[in-house]
Amino acid sequence: MANDIPEDIAEKAAIMREFGRLRAAGEPVPTELQAKHVNATNDRYATGPEPGERIPDFSLPDQEGRQRSVANLTGPNGLLLVFHRSADW
Amino acid sequence: MIERQGLRIAAISYDSQEVLQNFALKYQIGFPLLSDRDSAVIRSFGILNTNIAAGLRAHGVPHPVEYLIAEDGKVVRKYFVPNYQHRVTASAVVLREFGVASDDAQVVTLRSGALTVEVGLSSAKAFAGQELGFFAKFNLEAGWHVYGAPLPEAYTTTSVSFDSPQIVRQFFDLPSAVPLADGVLKETLPVYVGSFRGVGSLLLRFPLDEGETILSGHVRFQQCSETICEAPEALPFKLRLKLEPFMDATRSMKVRASQSQGESA
């Protein structure tokens, strides 16, 4: 359910495109559009596994191409795992 | 300061390994940046941002969540702020989990009667939109107490709160108070005695002007002994915080990369 596509995705896309166009052109973003963009992006906010639950196992390459898993990422006091949007934009 | 506590850090995004490598080099990132190119891991956590249509640049990004995970792979705590412009600071995490604040963060000491309170932020600097930690260490002389919660209306619960407009949201937690039978009033009420400590968090507004700023607030309490009850008090405090200039990290990186390739940004 958390990964379902919302019904108003086209409406949201229009808001995001307009926001992106203004930003790329270096033009000011009207406050109302800014607010709509924040709301469209943050709708149906999902936060995944709850405290006490085990996280899904994974194996992903790091910036050097080394394959990393939960086991080899975790320190003696645990792991702070940060999901973020992008390092590219 | 995270690693010093035996905690490792890792970040996951849908960026390519190449993007992450450039980013790590430019910003001297010493921890793993993991490339979840098809957002499969993001999906497996159930945190894909489904608001973003296919074809948009941000299609495939997660909702920004931070998990503190124990050695056995179980979630200990989640840090998240439901707004993509906001992030939790490392210092707030370290303060909450390990009780340690940055050495350079300002601490103020307030005194009134039998009570001494030290209040401080988790870090001396932050970016607009970040969540910072703060703490308050209380110390009461023997024979005196202040009140916890829940309380009848006439009493003042011990609290620490900020009233600066730079702060959007705040929390403050104290340990559980101990029941004390009041000899004079014939009531049993939750109280604190001796030394105790509370930890809180505050979310900074976004955007904010860079430079030095002052965050102000009040410590509220009512101190009583077995025989005397002082009037409720609100001690004001001010803490300095340096707001860092907003860096559009990735834009400058891309400009530099494209310049070196002789292309236009």
mmCIF file of C-alpha atoms in Angstrom:
data_model
loop_
_atom_site.group_PDB
_atom_site.id
_atom_site.type_symbol
_atom_site.label_atom_id
_atom_site.label_comp_id
_atom_site.label_asym_id
_atom_site.label_seq_id
_atom_site.Cartn_x
_atom_site.Cartn_y
_atom_site.Cartn_z
ATOM 1 C CA MET A 1 0.000 0.000 0.000
ATOM 2 C CA ALA A 2 2.884 2.355 0.838
ATOM 3 C CA ASN A 3 4.200 1.954 -2.702
ATOM 4 C CA ASP A 4 0.832 2.433 -4.477
ATOM 5 C CA ILE A 5 0.450 5.223 -6.989
ATOM 6 C CA PRO A 6 -1.890 8.010 -5.830
ATOM 7 C CA GLU A 7 -4.901 8.962 -7.987
ATOM 8 C CA ASP A 8 -3.901 12.607 -8.316
ATOM 9 C CA ILE A 9 -0.411 11.867 -9.617
ATOM 10 C CA ALA A 10 -0.976 13.846 -12.864
ATOM 11 C CA GLU A 11 -2.049 16.919 -10.909
ATOM 12 C CA LYS A 12 1.008 16.572 -8.692
ATOM 13 C CA ALA A 13 3.246 16.160 -11.741
ATOM 14 C CA ALA A 14 1.937 19.454 -13.162
ATOM 15 C CA ILE A 15 2.810 21.233 -9.896
ATOM 16 C CA MET A 16 6.280 19.652 -9.826
ATOM 17 C CA ARG A 17 6.983 20.510 -13.478
ATOM 18 C CA GLU A 18 6.010 24.151 -13.013
ATOM 19 C CA PHE A 19 8.074 24.358 -9.828
ATOM 20 C CA GLY A 20 11.054 22.787 -11.611
ATOM 21 C CA ARG A 21 10.704 25.114 -14.610
ATOM 22 C CA LEU A 22 10.787 28.258 -12.438
ATOM 23 C CA ARG A 23 13.694 26.980 -10.379
ATOM 24 C CA ALA A 24 15.705 26.045 -13.480
ATOM 25 C CA ALA A 25 15.031 29.470 -15.010
ATOM 26 C CA GLY A 26 16.136 31.144 -11.776
ATOM 27 C CA GLU A 27 12.736 32.803 -11.470
ATOM 28 C CA PRO A 28 11.048 33.389 -8.121
ATOM 29 C CA VAL A 29 8.649 30.648 -7.057
ATOM 30 C CA PRO A 30 5.316 32.110 -5.831
ATOM 31 C CA THR A 31 4.605 31.225 -2.201
ATOM 32 C CA GLU A 32 1.394 29.445 -3.166
ATOM 33 C CA LEU A 33 3.185 27.217 -5.674
ATOM 34 C CA GLN A 34 5.940 26.548 -3.145
ATOM 35 C CA ALA A 35 3.316 25.378 -0.635
ATOM 36 C CA LYS A 36 1.548 23.228 -3.245
ATOM 37 C CA HIS A 37 4.879 21.672 -4.186
ATOM 38 C CA VAL A 38 5.705 20.840 -0.574
ATOM 39 C CA ASN A 39 2.231 19.327 -0.056
ATOM 40 C CA ALA A 40 2.341 17.326 -3.285
ATOM 41 C CA THR A 41 5.790 15.947 -2.434
ATOM 42 C CA ASN A 42 5.048 15.113 1.187
ATOM 43 C CA ASP A 43 1.611 13.588 0.665
ATOM 44 C CA ARG A 44 1.180 10.004 1.944
ATOM 45 C CA TYR A 45 4.374 10.276 3.926
ATOM 46 C CA ALA A 46 5.597 6.773 4.764
ATOM 47 C CA THR A 47 8.360 5.930 7.239
ATOM 48 C CA GLY A 48 8.841 2.168 6.807
ATOM 49 C CA PRO A 49 9.784 -0.393 9.492
ATOM 50 C CA GLU A 50 8.783 0.515 13.045
ATOM 51 C CA PRO A 51 11.000 0.340 16.151
ATOM 52 C CA GLY A 52 11.432 -3.320 17.119
ATOM 53 C CA GLU A 53 10.982 -4.540 13.543
ATOM 54 C CA ARG A 54 13.850 -5.943 11.513
ATOM 55 C CA ILE A 55 14.822 -3.986 8.397
ATOM 56 C CA PRO A 56 14.791 -5.750 5.011
ATOM 57 C CA ASP A 57 18.177 -7.215 4.150
ATOM 58 C CA PHE A 58 19.952 -5.601 1.213
ATOM 59 C CA SER A 59 23.214 -5.532 -0.687
ATOM 60 C CA LEU A 60 24.149 -2.367 -2.605
ATOM 61 C CA PRO A 61 27.327 -0.916 -4.125
ATOM 62 C CA ASP A 62 28.920 2.041 -2.297
ATOM 63 C CA GLN A 63 30.628 5.033 -3.970
ATOM 64 C CA GLU A 64 33.763 2.924 -4.567
ATOM 65 C CA GLY A 65 31.797 0.057 -6.109
ATOM 66 C CA ARG A 66 32.217 -2.227 -3.097
ATOM 67 C CA GLN A 67 29.156 -4.350 -2.347
ATOM 68 C CA ARG A 68 27.812 -3.497 1.128
ATOM 69 C CA SER A 69 25.240 -5.277 3.299
ATOM 70 C CA VAL A 70 23.598 -4.499 6.638
ATOM 71 C CA ALA A 71 26.046 -6.825 8.412
ATOM 72 C CA ASN A 72 29.202 -5.131 7.126
ATOM 73 C CA LEU A 73 27.821 -1.616 7.559
ATOM 74 C CA THR A 74 26.905 -1.958 11.237
ATOM 75 C CA GLY A 75 29.270 -0.831 14.039
ATOM 76 C CA PRO A 76 29.489 -2.128 17.635
ATOM 77 C CA ASN A 77 26.683 0.282 18.629
ATOM 78 C CA GLY A 78 24.646 -0.062 15.470
ATOM 79 C CA LEU A 79 24.031 1.768 12.227
ATOM 80 C CA LEU A 80 22.439 5.086 11.380
ATOM 81 C CA LEU A 81 20.892 4.455 7.969
ATOM 82 C CA VAL A 82 19.897 7.630 6.158
ATOM 83 C CA PHE A 83 17.598 7.628 3.135
ATOM 84 C CA HIS A 84 17.924 10.827 1.136
ATOM 85 C CA ARG A 85 16.660 12.241 -2.125
ATOM 86 C CA SER A 86 19.714 12.731 -4.275
ATOM 87 C CA ALA A 87 23.348 13.808 -4.290
ATOM 88 C CA ASP A 88 22.912 14.965 -7.877
ATOM 89 C CA TRP A 89 20.321 17.758 -7.701
ATOM 90 C CA MET B 1 31.077 12.588 16.276
ATOM 91 C CA ILE B 2 28.770 9.695 15.359
ATOM 92 C CA GLU B 3 31.651 7.259 14.773
ATOM 93 C CA ARG B 4 33.221 8.123 18.131
ATOM 94 C CA GLN B 5 30.152 6.517 19.737
ATOM 95 C CA GLY B 6 30.700 3.178 17.942
ATOM 96 C CA LEU B 7 27.876 3.930 15.591
ATOM 97 C CA ARG B 8 28.379 3.690 11.833
ATOM 98 C CA ILE B 9 26.549 5.752 9.305
ATOM 99 C CA ALA B 10 25.461 4.922 5.760
ATOM 100 C CA ALA B 11 23.278 6.755 3.266
ATOM 101 C CA ILE B 12 21.055 5.366 0.509
ATOM 102 C CA SER B 13 19.801 7.195 -2.569
ATOM 103 C CA TYR B 14 18.843 6.297 -6.128
ATOM 104 C CA ASP B 15 21.965 8.035 -7.528
ATOM 105 C CA SER B 16 24.476 6.209 -9.687
ATOM 106 C CA GLN B 17 27.767 5.084 -8.201
ATOM 107 C CA GLU B 18 29.514 7.742 -10.299
ATOM 108 C CA VAL B 19 27.391 10.571 -8.872
ATOM 109 C CA LEU B 20 28.033 9.288 -5.351
ATOM 110 C CA GLN B 21 31.764 8.997 -5.991
ATOM 111 C CA ASN B 22 31.931 12.626 -7.184
ATOM 112 C CA PHE B 23 29.859 13.783 -4.250
ATOM 113 C CA ALA B 24 32.023 11.887 -1.744
ATOM 114 C CA LEU B 25 35.206 13.362 -3.237
ATOM 115 C CA LYS B 26 33.904 16.919 -3.312
ATOM 116 C CA TYR B 27 32.511 16.900 0.223
ATOM 117 C CA GLN B 28 35.087 14.495 1.720
ATOM 118 C CA ILE B 29 32.400 12.026 2.773
ATOM 119 C CA GLY B 30 34.008 9.273 4.839
ATOM 120 C CA PHE B 31 31.016 6.952 5.164
ATOM 121 C CA PRO B 32 29.374 4.642 2.590
ATOM 122 C CA LEU B 33 27.003 6.236 0.091
ATOM 123 C CA LEU B 34 24.954 3.388 -1.362
ATOM 124 C CA SER B 35 23.547 3.384 -4.854
ATOM 125 C CA ASP B 36 20.002 2.008 -5.104
ATOM 126 C CA ARG B 37 19.743 2.680 -8.825
ATOM 127 C CA ASP B 38 16.301 1.109 -9.420
ATOM 128 C CA SER B 39 14.968 2.115 -5.954
ATOM 129 C CA ALA B 40 14.470 -1.579 -5.114
ATOM 130 C CA VAL B 41 15.721 -1.193 -1.545
ATOM 131 C CA ILE B 42 13.756 2.043 -1.128
ATOM 132 C CA ARG B 43 10.634 0.065 -2.193
ATOM 133 C CA SER B 44 11.468 -2.845 0.094
ATOM 134 C CA PHE B 45 11.449 -0.417 3.048
ATOM 135 C CA GLY B 46 8.042 0.856 1.875
ATOM 136 C CA ILE B 47 9.242 4.462 1.688
ATOM 137 C CA LEU B 48 9.195 5.179 -2.047
ATOM 138 C CA ASN B 49 7.767 8.628 -2.695
ATOM 139 C CA THR B 50 4.887 7.604 -4.958
ATOM 140 C CA ASN B 51 3.761 11.199 -5.508
ATOM 141 C CA ILE B 52 6.373 11.665 -8.210
ATOM 142 C CA ALA B 53 5.292 10.514 -11.675
ATOM 143 C CA ALA B 54 7.501 8.476 -14.005
ATOM 144 C CA GLY B 55 9.423 10.814 -16.266
ATOM 145 C CA LEU B 56 10.121 13.378 -13.547
ATOM 146 C CA ARG B 57 13.703 13.681 -12.366
ATOM 147 C CA ALA B 58 12.768 12.828 -8.783
ATOM 148 C CA HIS B 59 10.848 9.671 -9.722
ATOM 149 C CA GLY B 60 12.239 6.914 -7.489
ATOM 150 C CA VAL B 61 13.317 8.998 -4.486
ATOM 151 C CA PRO B 62 12.394 7.889 -0.958
ATOM 152 C CA HIS B 63 10.638 9.810 1.774
ATOM 153 C CA PRO B 64 13.621 10.973 3.850
ATOM 154 C CA VAL B 65 13.772 8.679 6.883
ATOM 155 C CA GLU B 66 16.722 7.930 9.157
ATOM 156 C CA TYR B 67 16.824 4.669 11.082
ATOM 157 C CA LEU B 68 18.945 3.838 14.066
ATOM 158 C CA ILE B 69 19.489 0.103 13.692
ATOM 159 C CA ALA B 70 20.835 -2.230 16.381
ATOM 160 C CA GLU B 71 23.437 -4.907 15.706
ATOM 161 C CA ASP B 72 20.681 -7.514 15.253
ATOM 162 C CA GLY B 73 19.141 -5.535 12.371
ATOM 163 C CA LYS B 74 16.152 -4.265 14.365
ATOM 164 C CA VAL B 75 15.021 -0.640 14.290
ATOM 165 C CA VAL B 76 15.784 1.126 17.587
ATOM 166 C CA ARG B 77 14.422 4.514 16.615
ATOM 167 C CA LYS B 78 13.322 6.406 13.531
ATOM 168 C CA TYR B 79 14.153 10.007 12.827
ATOM 169 C CA PHE B 80 12.058 11.741 10.246
ATOM 170 C CA VAL B 81 10.594 15.122 9.573
ATOM 171 C CA PRO B 82 7.640 15.017 7.187
ATOM 172 C CA ASN B 83 8.957 17.735 4.932
ATOM 173 C CA TYR B 84 11.676 17.218 2.362
ATOM 174 C CA GLN B 85 13.300 20.557 3.228
ATOM 175 C CA HIS B 86 14.016 19.374 6.785
ATOM 176 C CA ARG B 87 16.659 17.016 8.139
ATOM 177 C CA VAL B 88 17.715 15.747 11.550
ATOM 178 C CA THR B 89 21.277 16.721 12.563
ATOM 179 C CA ALA B 90 23.858 14.125 13.553
ATOM 180 C CA SER B 91 24.356 16.066 16.791
ATOM 181 C CA ALA B 92 20.674 15.641 17.720
ATOM 182 C CA VAL B 93 20.977 11.873 17.225
ATOM 183 C CA VAL B 94 24.174 11.643 19.286
ATOM 184 C CA LEU B 95 22.679 13.771 22.078
ATOM 185 C CA ARG B 96 19.537 11.612 22.283
ATOM 186 C CA GLU B 97 21.243 8.241 21.999
ATOM 187 C CA PHE B 98 24.475 8.887 23.918
ATOM 188 C CA GLY B 99 23.857 12.074 25.921
ATOM 189 C CA VAL B 100 26.797 13.895 24.335
ATOM 190 C CA ALA B 101 26.652 17.442 22.929
ATOM 191 C CA SER B 102 29.258 19.133 20.720
ATOM 192 C CA ASP B 103 32.133 20.677 22.711
ATOM 193 C CA ASP B 104 31.632 24.069 21.082
ATOM 194 C CA ALA B 105 27.881 24.273 21.775
ATOM 195 C CA GLN B 106 26.978 26.988 24.275
ATOM 196 C CA VAL B 107 25.644 25.974 27.694
ATOM 197 C CA VAL B 108 23.944 28.462 30.021
ATOM 198 C CA THR B 109 23.501 27.973 33.754
ATOM 199 C CA LEU B 110 20.375 29.270 35.475
ATOM 200 C CA ARG B 111 19.911 29.440 39.246
ATOM 201 C CA SER B 112 16.934 30.084 41.448
ATOM 202 C CA GLY B 113 16.631 29.111 45.085
ATOM 203 C CA ALA B 114 17.522 25.443 45.501
ATOM 204 C CA LEU B 115 17.542 24.745 41.761
ATOM 205 C CA THR B 116 20.357 24.945 39.191
ATOM 206 C CA VAL B 117 19.632 24.222 35.536
ATOM 207 C CA GLU B 118 22.126 23.941 32.687
ATOM 208 C CA VAL B 119 20.602 24.306 29.222
ATOM 209 C CA GLY B 120 22.479 23.685 25.976
ATOM 210 C CA LEU B 121 22.098 22.857 22.293
ATOM 211 C CA SER B 122 23.491 19.695 20.682
ATOM 212 C CA SER B 123 25.593 21.768 18.283
ATOM 213 C CA ALA B 124 26.937 25.309 17.900
ATOM 214 C CA LYS B 125 25.913 25.447 14.243
ATOM 215 C CA ALA B 126 23.171 24.227 11.977
ATOM 216 C CA PHE B 127 21.512 24.774 8.643
ATOM 217 C CA ALA B 128 18.029 26.217 8.283
ATOM 218 C CA GLY B 129 15.510 23.372 8.202
ATOM 219 C CA GLN B 130 17.540 21.058 10.428
ATOM 220 C CA GLU B 131 16.398 19.441 13.636
ATOM 221 C CA LEU B 132 18.741 20.189 16.532
ATOM 222 C CA GLY B 133 18.871 18.596 19.940
ATOM 223 C CA PHE B 134 18.901 20.380 23.279
ATOM 224 C CA PHE B 135 19.265 19.272 26.870
ATOM 225 C CA ALA B 136 18.538 20.561 30.355
ATOM 226 C CA LYS B 137 20.407 19.240 33.412
ATOM 227 C CA PHE B 138 18.609 19.957 36.655
ATOM 228 C CA ASN B 139 20.123 19.871 40.113
ATOM 229 C CA LEU B 140 18.118 20.419 43.294
ATOM 230 C CA GLU B 141 19.464 20.848 46.792
ATOM 231 C CA ALA B 142 18.479 18.124 49.270
ATOM 232 C CA GLY B 143 14.995 18.512 50.731
ATOM 233 C CA TRP B 144 13.580 20.235 47.622
ATOM 234 C CA HIS B 145 11.570 18.958 44.675
ATOM 235 C CA VAL B 146 9.985 20.175 41.443
ATOM 236 C CA TYR B 147 6.955 18.625 39.748
ATOM 237 C CA GLY B 148 6.591 16.130 36.931
ATOM 238 C CA ALA B 149 3.395 15.152 35.131
ATOM 239 C CA PRO B 150 0.456 14.573 35.324
ATOM 240 C CA LEU B 151 -0.464 17.251 37.839
ATOM 241 C CA PRO B 152 -3.586 18.963 39.145
ATOM 242 C CA GLU B 153 -4.133 22.363 37.521
ATOM 243 C CA ALA B 154 -2.822 24.485 40.370
ATOM 244 C CA TYR B 155 0.738 23.108 39.985
ATOM 245 C CA THR B 156 3.466 23.861 37.441
ATOM 246 C CA THR B 157 4.992 20.917 35.571
ATOM 247 C CA THR B 158 8.737 21.214 34.963
ATOM 248 C CA SER B 159 9.357 22.078 31.313
ATOM 249 C CA VAL B 160 11.827 23.664 28.915
ATOM 250 C CA SER B 161 10.517 25.412 25.835
ATOM 251 C CA PHE B 162 11.799 27.804 23.198
ATOM 252 C CA ASP B 163 9.755 30.763 22.019
ATOM 253 C CA SER B 164 11.889 31.978 19.104
ATOM 254 C CA PRO B 165 10.198 32.473 15.732
ATOM 255 C CA GLN B 166 13.061 30.536 14.052
ATOM 256 C CA ILE B 167 11.642 27.329 15.562
ATOM 257 C CA VAL B 168 8.767 25.533 13.871
ATOM 258 C CA ARG B 169 8.322 22.594 16.227
ATOM 259 C CA GLN B 170 9.822 21.318 19.468
ATOM 260 C CA PHE B 171 9.698 18.447 21.938
ATOM 261 C CA PHE B 172 11.149 18.019 25.396
ATOM 262 C CA ASP B 173 11.204 14.761 27.348
ATOM 263 C CA LEU B 174 12.020 14.265 31.003
ATOM 264 C CA PRO B 175 12.454 10.896 32.703
ATOM 265 C CA SER B 176 9.478 9.553 34.676
ATOM 266 C CA ALA B 177 8.847 11.463 37.880
ATOM 267 C CA VAL B 178 8.698 9.741 41.264
ATOM 268 C CA PRO B 179 5.499 9.856 43.371
ATOM 269 C CA LEU B 180 5.897 11.851 46.570
ATOM 270 C CA ALA B 181 3.335 12.089 49.340
ATOM 271 C CA ASP B 182 2.986 15.727 50.321
ATOM 272 C CA GLY B 183 2.846 15.974 54.105
ATOM 273 C CA VAL B 184 1.173 19.373 54.124
ATOM 274 C CA LEU B 185 -1.364 18.970 51.311
ATOM 275 C CA LYS B 186 -2.082 15.267 51.880
ATOM 276 C CA GLU B 187 -1.651 14.580 48.148
ATOM 277 C CA THR B 188 0.651 12.229 46.255
ATOM 278 C CA LEU B 189 2.214 13.975 43.266
ATOM 279 C CA PRO B 190 4.931 13.098 40.710
ATOM 280 C CA VAL B 191 8.160 14.937 41.529
ATOM 281 C CA TYR B 192 11.859 15.175 40.690
ATOM 282 C CA VAL B 193 14.564 15.387 43.325
ATOM 283 C CA GLY B 194 18.372 15.593 43.178
ATOM 284 C CA SER B 195 19.900 15.527 39.671
ATOM 285 C CA PHE B 196 17.996 14.674 36.510
ATOM 286 C CA ARG B 197 18.209 15.455 32.860
ATOM 287 C CA GLY B 198 15.852 16.001 29.949
ATOM 288 C CA VAL B 199 16.485 15.899 26.216
ATOM 289 C CA GLY B 200 14.551 17.687 23.522
ATOM 290 C CA SER B 201 14.612 18.535 19.860
ATOM 291 C CA LEU B 202 13.764 21.625 17.900
ATOM 292 C CA LEU B 203 13.089 22.011 14.234
ATOM 293 C CA LEU B 204 14.485 25.151 12.598
ATOM 294 C CA ARG B 205 12.416 27.032 10.060
ATOM 295 C CA PHE B 206 13.412 26.896 6.395
ATOM 296 C CA PRO B 207 14.687 29.153 4.979
ATOM 297 C CA LEU B 208 16.518 31.365 7.516
ATOM 298 C CA ASP B 209 19.187 34.024 7.005
ATOM 299 C CA GLU B 210 22.715 32.785 7.586
ATOM 300 C CA GLY B 211 24.845 34.093 10.444
ATOM 301 C CA GLU B 212 24.645 34.236 14.199
ATOM 302 C CA THR B 213 21.199 33.941 15.723
ATOM 303 C CA ILE B 214 19.828 33.740 19.249
ATOM 304 C CA LEU B 215 17.334 31.106 20.349
ATOM 305 C CA SER B 216 15.462 32.081 23.489
ATOM 306 C CA GLY B 217 13.197 30.154 25.805
ATOM 307 C CA HIS B 218 12.118 29.479 29.359
ATOM 308 C CA VAL B 219 12.620 26.830 31.988
ATOM 309 C CA ARG B 220 9.377 26.533 33.955
ATOM 310 C CA PHE B 221 9.011 24.855 37.333
ATOM 311 C CA GLN B 222 7.773 25.247 40.867
ATOM 312 C CA GLN B 223 10.156 24.346 43.663
ATOM 313 C CA CYS B 224 8.877 23.106 46.978
ATOM 314 C CA SER B 225 10.237 21.595 50.159
ATOM 315 C CA GLU B 226 8.262 19.703 52.771
ATOM 316 C CA THR B 227 7.303 22.955 54.414
ATOM 317 C CA ILE B 228 7.473 25.727 51.799
ATOM 318 C CA CYS B 229 6.201 26.023 48.240
ATOM 319 C CA GLU B 230 7.694 28.853 46.170
ATOM 320 C CA ALA B 231 5.609 30.559 43.468
ATOM 321 C CA PRO B 232 5.833 29.057 39.948
ATOM 322 C CA GLU B 233 8.844 30.426 38.051
ATOM 323 C CA ALA B 234 9.842 30.904 34.415
ATOM 324 C CA LEU B 235 13.589 31.483 34.014
ATOM 325 C CA PRO B 236 14.496 32.954 30.624
ATOM 326 C CA PHE B 237 17.561 31.761 28.698
ATOM 327 C CA LYS B 238 19.253 32.614 25.418
ATOM 328 C CA LEU B 239 21.505 30.347 23.360
ATOM 329 C CA ARG B 240 23.718 31.321 20.438
ATOM 330 C CA LEU B 241 23.510 29.361 17.204
ATOM 331 C CA LYS B 242 25.415 29.894 13.998
ATOM 332 C CA LEU B 243 23.280 29.364 10.916
ATOM 333 C CA GLU B 244 25.425 28.069 8.088
ATOM 334 C CA PRO B 245 25.086 29.514 4.602
ATOM 335 C CA PHE B 246 22.866 27.391 2.428
ATOM 336 C CA MET B 247 24.999 25.398 0.027
ATOM 337 C CA ASP B 248 23.537 24.281 -3.232
ATOM 338 C CA ALA B 249 26.038 21.483 -3.168
ATOM 339 C CA THR B 250 25.086 19.564 -6.210
ATOM 340 C CA ARG B 251 24.644 22.538 -8.519
ATOM 341 C CA SER B 252 28.195 23.797 -7.949
ATOM 342 C CA MET B 253 29.490 20.259 -8.378
ATOM 343 C CA LYS B 254 27.717 19.860 -11.684
ATOM 344 C CA VAL B 255 28.964 23.211 -12.939
ATOM 345 C CA ARG B 256 32.505 22.229 -12.079
ATOM 346 C CA ALA B 257 32.151 18.801 -13.693
ATOM 347 C CA SER B 258 30.727 20.220 -16.886
ATOM 348 C CA GLN B 259 33.376 22.972 -17.030
ATOM 349 C CA SER B 260 36.108 20.389 -16.850
ATOM 350 C CA GLN B 261 34.503 18.542 -19.732
ATOM 351 C CA GLY B 262 34.214 21.754 -21.745
ATOM 352 C CA GLU B 263 30.436 21.597 -21.791
ATOM 353 C CA SER B 264 27.907 24.182 -20.722
ATOM 354 C CA ALA B 265 26.051 23.674 -17.476
#
